[in-house]
mmCIF file of C-alpha atoms in Angstrom:
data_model
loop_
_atom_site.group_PDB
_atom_site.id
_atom_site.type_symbol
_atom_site.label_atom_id
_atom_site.label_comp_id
_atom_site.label_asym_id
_atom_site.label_seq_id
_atom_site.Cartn_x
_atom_site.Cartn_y
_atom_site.Cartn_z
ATOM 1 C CA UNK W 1 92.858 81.102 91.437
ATOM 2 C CA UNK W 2 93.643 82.540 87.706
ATOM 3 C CA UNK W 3 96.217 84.907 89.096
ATOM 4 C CA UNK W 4 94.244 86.344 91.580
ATOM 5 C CA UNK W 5 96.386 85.201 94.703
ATOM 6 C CA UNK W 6 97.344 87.207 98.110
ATOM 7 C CA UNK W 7 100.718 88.576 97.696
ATOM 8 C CA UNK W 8 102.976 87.997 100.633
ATOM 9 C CA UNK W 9 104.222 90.537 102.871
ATOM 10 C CA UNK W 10 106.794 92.024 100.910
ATOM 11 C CA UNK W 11 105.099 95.908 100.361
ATOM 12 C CA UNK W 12 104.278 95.527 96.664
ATOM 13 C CA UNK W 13 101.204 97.533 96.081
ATOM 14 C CA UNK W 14 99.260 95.262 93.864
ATOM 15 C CA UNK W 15 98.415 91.440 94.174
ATOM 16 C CA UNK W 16 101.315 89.055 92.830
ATOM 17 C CA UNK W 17 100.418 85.753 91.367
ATOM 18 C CA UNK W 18 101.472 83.599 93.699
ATOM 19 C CA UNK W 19 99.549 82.828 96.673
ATOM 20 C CA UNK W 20 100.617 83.029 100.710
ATOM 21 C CA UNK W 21 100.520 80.121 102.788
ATOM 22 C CA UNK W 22 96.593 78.604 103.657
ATOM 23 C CA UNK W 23 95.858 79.640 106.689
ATOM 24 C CA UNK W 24 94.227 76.956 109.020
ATOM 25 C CA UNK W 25 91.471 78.920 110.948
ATOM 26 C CA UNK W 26 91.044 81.579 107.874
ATOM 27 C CA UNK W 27 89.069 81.202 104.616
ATOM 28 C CA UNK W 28 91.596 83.622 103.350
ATOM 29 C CA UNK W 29 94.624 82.374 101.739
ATOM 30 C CA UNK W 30 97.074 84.460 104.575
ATOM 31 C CA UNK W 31 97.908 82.698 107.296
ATOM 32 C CA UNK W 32 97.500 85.997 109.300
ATOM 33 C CA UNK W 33 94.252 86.793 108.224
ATOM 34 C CA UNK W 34 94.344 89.856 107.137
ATOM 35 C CA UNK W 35 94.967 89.781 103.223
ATOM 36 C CA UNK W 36 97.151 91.618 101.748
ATOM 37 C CA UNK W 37 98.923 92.820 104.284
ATOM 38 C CA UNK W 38 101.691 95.245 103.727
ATOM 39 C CA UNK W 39 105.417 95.782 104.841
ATOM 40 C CA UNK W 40 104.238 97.007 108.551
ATOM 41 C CA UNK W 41 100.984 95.651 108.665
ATOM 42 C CA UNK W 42 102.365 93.124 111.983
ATOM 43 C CA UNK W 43 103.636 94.954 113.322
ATOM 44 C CA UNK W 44 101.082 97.206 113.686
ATOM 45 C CA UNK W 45 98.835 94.368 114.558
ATOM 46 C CA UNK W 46 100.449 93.040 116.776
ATOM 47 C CA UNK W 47 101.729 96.424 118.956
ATOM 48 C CA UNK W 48 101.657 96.773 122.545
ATOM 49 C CA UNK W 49 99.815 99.954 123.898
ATOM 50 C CA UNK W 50 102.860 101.234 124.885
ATOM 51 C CA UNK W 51 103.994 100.784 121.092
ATOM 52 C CA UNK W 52 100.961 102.263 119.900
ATOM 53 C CA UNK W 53 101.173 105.443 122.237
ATOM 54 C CA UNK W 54 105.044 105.695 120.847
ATOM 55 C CA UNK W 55 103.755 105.442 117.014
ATOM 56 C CA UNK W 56 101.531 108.097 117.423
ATOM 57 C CA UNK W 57 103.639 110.448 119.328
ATOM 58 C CA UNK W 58 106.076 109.750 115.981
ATOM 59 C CA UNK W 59 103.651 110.341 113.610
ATOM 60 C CA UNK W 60 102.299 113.595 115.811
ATOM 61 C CA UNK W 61 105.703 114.894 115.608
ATOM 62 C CA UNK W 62 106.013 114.197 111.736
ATOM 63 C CA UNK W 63 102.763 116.391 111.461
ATOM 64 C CA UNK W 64 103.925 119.042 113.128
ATOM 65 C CA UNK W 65 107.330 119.263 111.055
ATOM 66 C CA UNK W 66 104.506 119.068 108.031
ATOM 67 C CA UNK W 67 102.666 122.387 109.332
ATOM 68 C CA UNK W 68 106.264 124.078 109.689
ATOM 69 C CA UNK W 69 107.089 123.098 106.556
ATOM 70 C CA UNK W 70 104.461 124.666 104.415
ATOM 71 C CA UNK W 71 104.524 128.128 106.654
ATOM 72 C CA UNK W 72 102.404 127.568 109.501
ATOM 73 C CA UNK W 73 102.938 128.330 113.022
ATOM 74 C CA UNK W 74 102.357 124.894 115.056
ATOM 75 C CA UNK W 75 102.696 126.307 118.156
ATOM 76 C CA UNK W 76 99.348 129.292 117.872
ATOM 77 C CA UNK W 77 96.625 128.839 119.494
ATOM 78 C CA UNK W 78 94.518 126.710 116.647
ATOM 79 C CA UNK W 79 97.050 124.429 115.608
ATOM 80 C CA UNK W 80 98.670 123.431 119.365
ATOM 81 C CA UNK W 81 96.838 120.321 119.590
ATOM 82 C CA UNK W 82 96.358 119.685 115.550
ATOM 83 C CA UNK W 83 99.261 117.311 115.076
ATOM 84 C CA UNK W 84 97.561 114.687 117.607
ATOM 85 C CA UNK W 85 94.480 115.336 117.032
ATOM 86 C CA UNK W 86 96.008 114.015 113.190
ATOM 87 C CA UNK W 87 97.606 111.269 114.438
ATOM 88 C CA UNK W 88 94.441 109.855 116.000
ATOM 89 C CA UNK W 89 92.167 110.707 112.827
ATOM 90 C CA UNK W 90 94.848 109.189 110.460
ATOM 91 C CA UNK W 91 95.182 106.124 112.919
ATOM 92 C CA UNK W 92 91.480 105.725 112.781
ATOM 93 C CA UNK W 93 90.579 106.330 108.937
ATOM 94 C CA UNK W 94 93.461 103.512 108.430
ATOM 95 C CA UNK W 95 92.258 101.419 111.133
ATOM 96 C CA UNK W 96 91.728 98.597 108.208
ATOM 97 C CA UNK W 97 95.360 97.599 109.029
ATOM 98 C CA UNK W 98 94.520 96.094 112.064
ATOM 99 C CA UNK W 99 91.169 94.088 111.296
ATOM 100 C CA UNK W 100 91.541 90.514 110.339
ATOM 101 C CA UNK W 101 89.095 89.043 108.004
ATOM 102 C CA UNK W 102 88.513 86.035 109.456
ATOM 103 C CA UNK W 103 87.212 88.148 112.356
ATOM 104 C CA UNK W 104 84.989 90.069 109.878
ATOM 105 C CA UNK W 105 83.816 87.398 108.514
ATOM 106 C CA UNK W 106 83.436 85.642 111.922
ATOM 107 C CA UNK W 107 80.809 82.669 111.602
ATOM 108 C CA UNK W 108 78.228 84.463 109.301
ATOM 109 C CA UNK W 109 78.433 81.909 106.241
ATOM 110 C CA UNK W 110 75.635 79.630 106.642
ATOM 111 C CA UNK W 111 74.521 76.692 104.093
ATOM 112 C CA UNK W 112 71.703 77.603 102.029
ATOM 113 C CA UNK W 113 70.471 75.668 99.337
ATOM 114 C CA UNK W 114 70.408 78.876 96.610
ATOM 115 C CA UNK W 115 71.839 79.118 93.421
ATOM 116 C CA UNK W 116 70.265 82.495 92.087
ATOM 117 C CA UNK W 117 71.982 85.831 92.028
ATOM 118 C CA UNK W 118 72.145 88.321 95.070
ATOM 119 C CA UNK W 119 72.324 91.290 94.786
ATOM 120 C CA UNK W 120 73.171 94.345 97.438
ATOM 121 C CA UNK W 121 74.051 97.875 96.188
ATOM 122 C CA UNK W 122 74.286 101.352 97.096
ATOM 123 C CA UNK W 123 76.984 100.678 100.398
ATOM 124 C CA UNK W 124 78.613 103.901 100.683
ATOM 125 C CA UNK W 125 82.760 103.737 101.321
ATOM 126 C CA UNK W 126 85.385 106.060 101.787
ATOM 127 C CA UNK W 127 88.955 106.044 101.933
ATOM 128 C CA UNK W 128 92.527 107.060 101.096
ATOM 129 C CA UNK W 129 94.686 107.677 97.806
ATOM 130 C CA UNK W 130 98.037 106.425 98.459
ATOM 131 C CA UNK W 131 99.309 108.869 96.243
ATOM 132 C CA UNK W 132 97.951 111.956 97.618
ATOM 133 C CA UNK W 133 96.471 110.976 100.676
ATOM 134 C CA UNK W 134 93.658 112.358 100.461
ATOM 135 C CA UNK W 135 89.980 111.169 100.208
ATOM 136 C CA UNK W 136 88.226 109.585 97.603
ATOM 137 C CA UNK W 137 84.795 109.256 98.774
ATOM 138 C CA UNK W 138 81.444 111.313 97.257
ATOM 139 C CA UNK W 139 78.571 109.785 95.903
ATOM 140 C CA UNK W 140 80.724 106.132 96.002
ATOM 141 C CA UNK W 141 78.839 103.103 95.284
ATOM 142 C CA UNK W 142 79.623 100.055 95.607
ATOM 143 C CA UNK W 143 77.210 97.155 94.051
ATOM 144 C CA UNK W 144 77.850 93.831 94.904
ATOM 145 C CA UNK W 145 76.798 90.502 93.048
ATOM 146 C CA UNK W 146 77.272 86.690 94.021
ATOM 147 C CA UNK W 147 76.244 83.590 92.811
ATOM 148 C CA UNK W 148 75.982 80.976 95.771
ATOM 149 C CA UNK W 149 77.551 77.440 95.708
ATOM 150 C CA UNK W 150 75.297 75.824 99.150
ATOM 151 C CA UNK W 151 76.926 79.010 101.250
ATOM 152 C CA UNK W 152 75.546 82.231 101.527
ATOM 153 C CA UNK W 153 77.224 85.025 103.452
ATOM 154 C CA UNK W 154 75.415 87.574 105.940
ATOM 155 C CA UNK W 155 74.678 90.622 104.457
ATOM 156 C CA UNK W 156 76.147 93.244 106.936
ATOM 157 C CA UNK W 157 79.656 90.805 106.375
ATOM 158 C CA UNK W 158 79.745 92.476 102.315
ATOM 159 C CA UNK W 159 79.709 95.915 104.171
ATOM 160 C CA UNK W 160 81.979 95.135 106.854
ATOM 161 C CA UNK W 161 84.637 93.878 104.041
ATOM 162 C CA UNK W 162 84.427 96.829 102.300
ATOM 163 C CA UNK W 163 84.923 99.054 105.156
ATOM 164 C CA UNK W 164 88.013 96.649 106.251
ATOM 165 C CA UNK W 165 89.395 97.323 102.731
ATOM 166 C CA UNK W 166 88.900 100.953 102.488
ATOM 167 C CA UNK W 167 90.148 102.032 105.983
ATOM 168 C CA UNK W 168 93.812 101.718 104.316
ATOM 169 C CA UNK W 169 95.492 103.202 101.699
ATOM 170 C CA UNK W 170 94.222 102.538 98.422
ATOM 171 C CA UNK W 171 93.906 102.921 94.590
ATOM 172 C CA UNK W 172 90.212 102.620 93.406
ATOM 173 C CA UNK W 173 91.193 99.472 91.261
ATOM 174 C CA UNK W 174 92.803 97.369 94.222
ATOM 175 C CA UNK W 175 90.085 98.044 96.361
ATOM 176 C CA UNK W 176 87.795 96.804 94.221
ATOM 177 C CA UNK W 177 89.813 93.303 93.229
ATOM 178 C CA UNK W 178 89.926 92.953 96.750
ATOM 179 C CA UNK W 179 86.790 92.844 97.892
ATOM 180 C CA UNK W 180 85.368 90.696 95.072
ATOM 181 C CA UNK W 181 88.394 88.075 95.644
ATOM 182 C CA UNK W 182 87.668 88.085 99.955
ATOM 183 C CA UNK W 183 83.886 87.065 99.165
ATOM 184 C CA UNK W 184 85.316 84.788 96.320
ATOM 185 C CA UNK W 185 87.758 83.145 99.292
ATOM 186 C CA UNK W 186 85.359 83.382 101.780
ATOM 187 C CA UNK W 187 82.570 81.118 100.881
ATOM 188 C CA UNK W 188 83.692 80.085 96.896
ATOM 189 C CA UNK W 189 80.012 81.190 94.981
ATOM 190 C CA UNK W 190 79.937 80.018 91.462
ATOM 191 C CA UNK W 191 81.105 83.918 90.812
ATOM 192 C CA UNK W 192 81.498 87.292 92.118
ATOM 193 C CA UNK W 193 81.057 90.537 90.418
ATOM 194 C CA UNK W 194 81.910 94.282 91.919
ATOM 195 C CA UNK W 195 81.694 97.485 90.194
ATOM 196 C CA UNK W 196 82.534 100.862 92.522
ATOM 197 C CA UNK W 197 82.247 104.580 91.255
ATOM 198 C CA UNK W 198 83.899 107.080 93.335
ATOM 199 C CA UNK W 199 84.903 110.734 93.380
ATOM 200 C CA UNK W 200 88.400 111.310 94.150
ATOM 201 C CA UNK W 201 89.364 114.488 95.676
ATOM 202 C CA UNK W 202 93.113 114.298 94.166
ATOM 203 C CA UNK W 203 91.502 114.771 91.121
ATOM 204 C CA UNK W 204 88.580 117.687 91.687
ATOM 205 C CA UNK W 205 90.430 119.598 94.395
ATOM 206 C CA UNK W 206 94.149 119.793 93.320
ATOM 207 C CA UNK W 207 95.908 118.826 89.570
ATOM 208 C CA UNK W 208 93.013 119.009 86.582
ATOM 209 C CA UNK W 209 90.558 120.098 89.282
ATOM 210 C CA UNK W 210 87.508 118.243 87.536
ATOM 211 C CA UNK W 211 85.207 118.379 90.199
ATOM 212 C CA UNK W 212 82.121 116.066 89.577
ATOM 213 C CA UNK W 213 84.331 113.275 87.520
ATOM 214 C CA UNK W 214 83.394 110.114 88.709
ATOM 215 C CA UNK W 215 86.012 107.287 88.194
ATOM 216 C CA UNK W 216 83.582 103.400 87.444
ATOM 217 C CA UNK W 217 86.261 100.191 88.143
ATOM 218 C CA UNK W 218 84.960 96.678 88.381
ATOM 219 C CA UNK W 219 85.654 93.012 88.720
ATOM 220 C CA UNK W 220 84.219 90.201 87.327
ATOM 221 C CA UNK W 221 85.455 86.447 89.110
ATOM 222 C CA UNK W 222 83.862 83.142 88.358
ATOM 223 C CA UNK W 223 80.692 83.007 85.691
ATOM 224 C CA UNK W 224 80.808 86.474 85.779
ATOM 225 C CA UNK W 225 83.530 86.713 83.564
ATOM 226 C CA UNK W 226 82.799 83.604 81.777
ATOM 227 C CA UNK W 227 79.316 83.388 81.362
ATOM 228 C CA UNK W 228 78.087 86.796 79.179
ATOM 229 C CA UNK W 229 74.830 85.876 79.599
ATOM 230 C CA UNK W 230 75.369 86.045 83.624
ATOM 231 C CA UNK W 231 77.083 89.062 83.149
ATOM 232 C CA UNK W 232 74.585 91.139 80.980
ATOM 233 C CA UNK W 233 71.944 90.132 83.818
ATOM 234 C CA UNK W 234 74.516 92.016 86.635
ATOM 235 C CA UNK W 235 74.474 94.899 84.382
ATOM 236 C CA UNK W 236 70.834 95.203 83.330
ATOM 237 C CA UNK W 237 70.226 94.892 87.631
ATOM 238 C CA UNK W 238 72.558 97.497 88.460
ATOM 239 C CA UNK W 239 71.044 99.807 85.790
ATOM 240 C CA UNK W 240 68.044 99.932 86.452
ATOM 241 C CA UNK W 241 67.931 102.186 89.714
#
């Protein structure tokens, strides 16, 4: 796949270019399903509810050492339950983690005899910075373009991946590589083309404190990186708003 391959399950934070192991009952190349999954991603898949209830009493406890440490009082009145009510936010907005793609996915890929573009823009997505943890969200489009080959996937499945993607810690550019290469995997169109813009709050709220930047990342796969003629068409679409 030019490079483009799941990495295994090693923690790296950016695709390697050798691919995991074809999974049988997934039209993603990881046999769990879940693409790039990272160094605890099983295990948090795969907890019991008593595990679960034990990782968030850790991570409740890590928040409240957090609050001490930058002055605050964690046991007044405001903050006595903030630490779990944390845990259960950060558990949610990360829930990504434990969704398998396959299960996204599910059956919507149905054979269609199409061949022309489709197009589906303006999905709204939010998630985390890995390096600040906090949001990068805003006005944050995401546009979406594939080319069928006989398969065509349902609509609400584009949204649903990008959702998936975003509920876990990111960098603008991997999120966007990944959700062009699950469609790619999922029903192989002739091409696939994403382009996101995003505000990042890392960047408007704390450091340079550029508030209204807007940060554009794309990915072209298939014709749409070899084809400029299929390419300018993308473009000319998504401009004209």
């Amino acid at each position: 796949r030019e490079g483009y391959g799941f990495r295994p399950t090693s923690g790296f934070s950016t695709p390697a270019s050798a691919a995991g192991p074809q999974g049988r009952d997934s039209p993603l190349p990881d046999v769990n399903g879940l693409g790039w999954p990272a160094k605890s991603t099983l295990a948090r898949l795969h907890a019991t509810p008593a595990e679960k209830a034990a990782r968030e009493r850790r991570l409740a406890e890590a928040v409240r050492t957090v609050l001490e440490c930058i002055g605050e009082d964690p046991d007044r009145e405001g903050l006595l339950r903030t630490p779990d009510r944390y845990a259960q936010a950060l558990m949610w907005m990360t829930k990504g983690y434990e969704e398998r793609l396959a299960d996204v996915i599910n059956d919507a890929v149905f054979a269609e005899d199409h061949d022309e573009m489709v197009l589906v823009r303006d999905i709204d997505i939010s998630s985390l910075c890995e390096h600040h943890l906090v949001p990068f969200t805003g006005k944050a489009r995401l546009l979406y373009s594939y080319i069928p080959n006989k398969h065509v996937l349902g609509i609400s499945k584009l949204a649903r991946i990008a959702e998936t993607f975003s509920r876990r810690l990111q960098v603008q550019e991997r999120l966007t590589k990944q959700i062009a290469i699950c469609v790619q995997e999922a029903i192989k169109p002739r091409g696939v083309a994403v382009v996101m813009e995003a505000t990042h709050m890392c960047m408007t709220m704390r450091g340079v404190q550029k508030p209204g930047s807007m940060t554009v990342t794309s990915c072209m796969l298939g014709c749409f990186r070899t084809q400029q003629k299929t390419r300018e068409e993308f473009l000319t679409l998504i401009k004209g708003r």
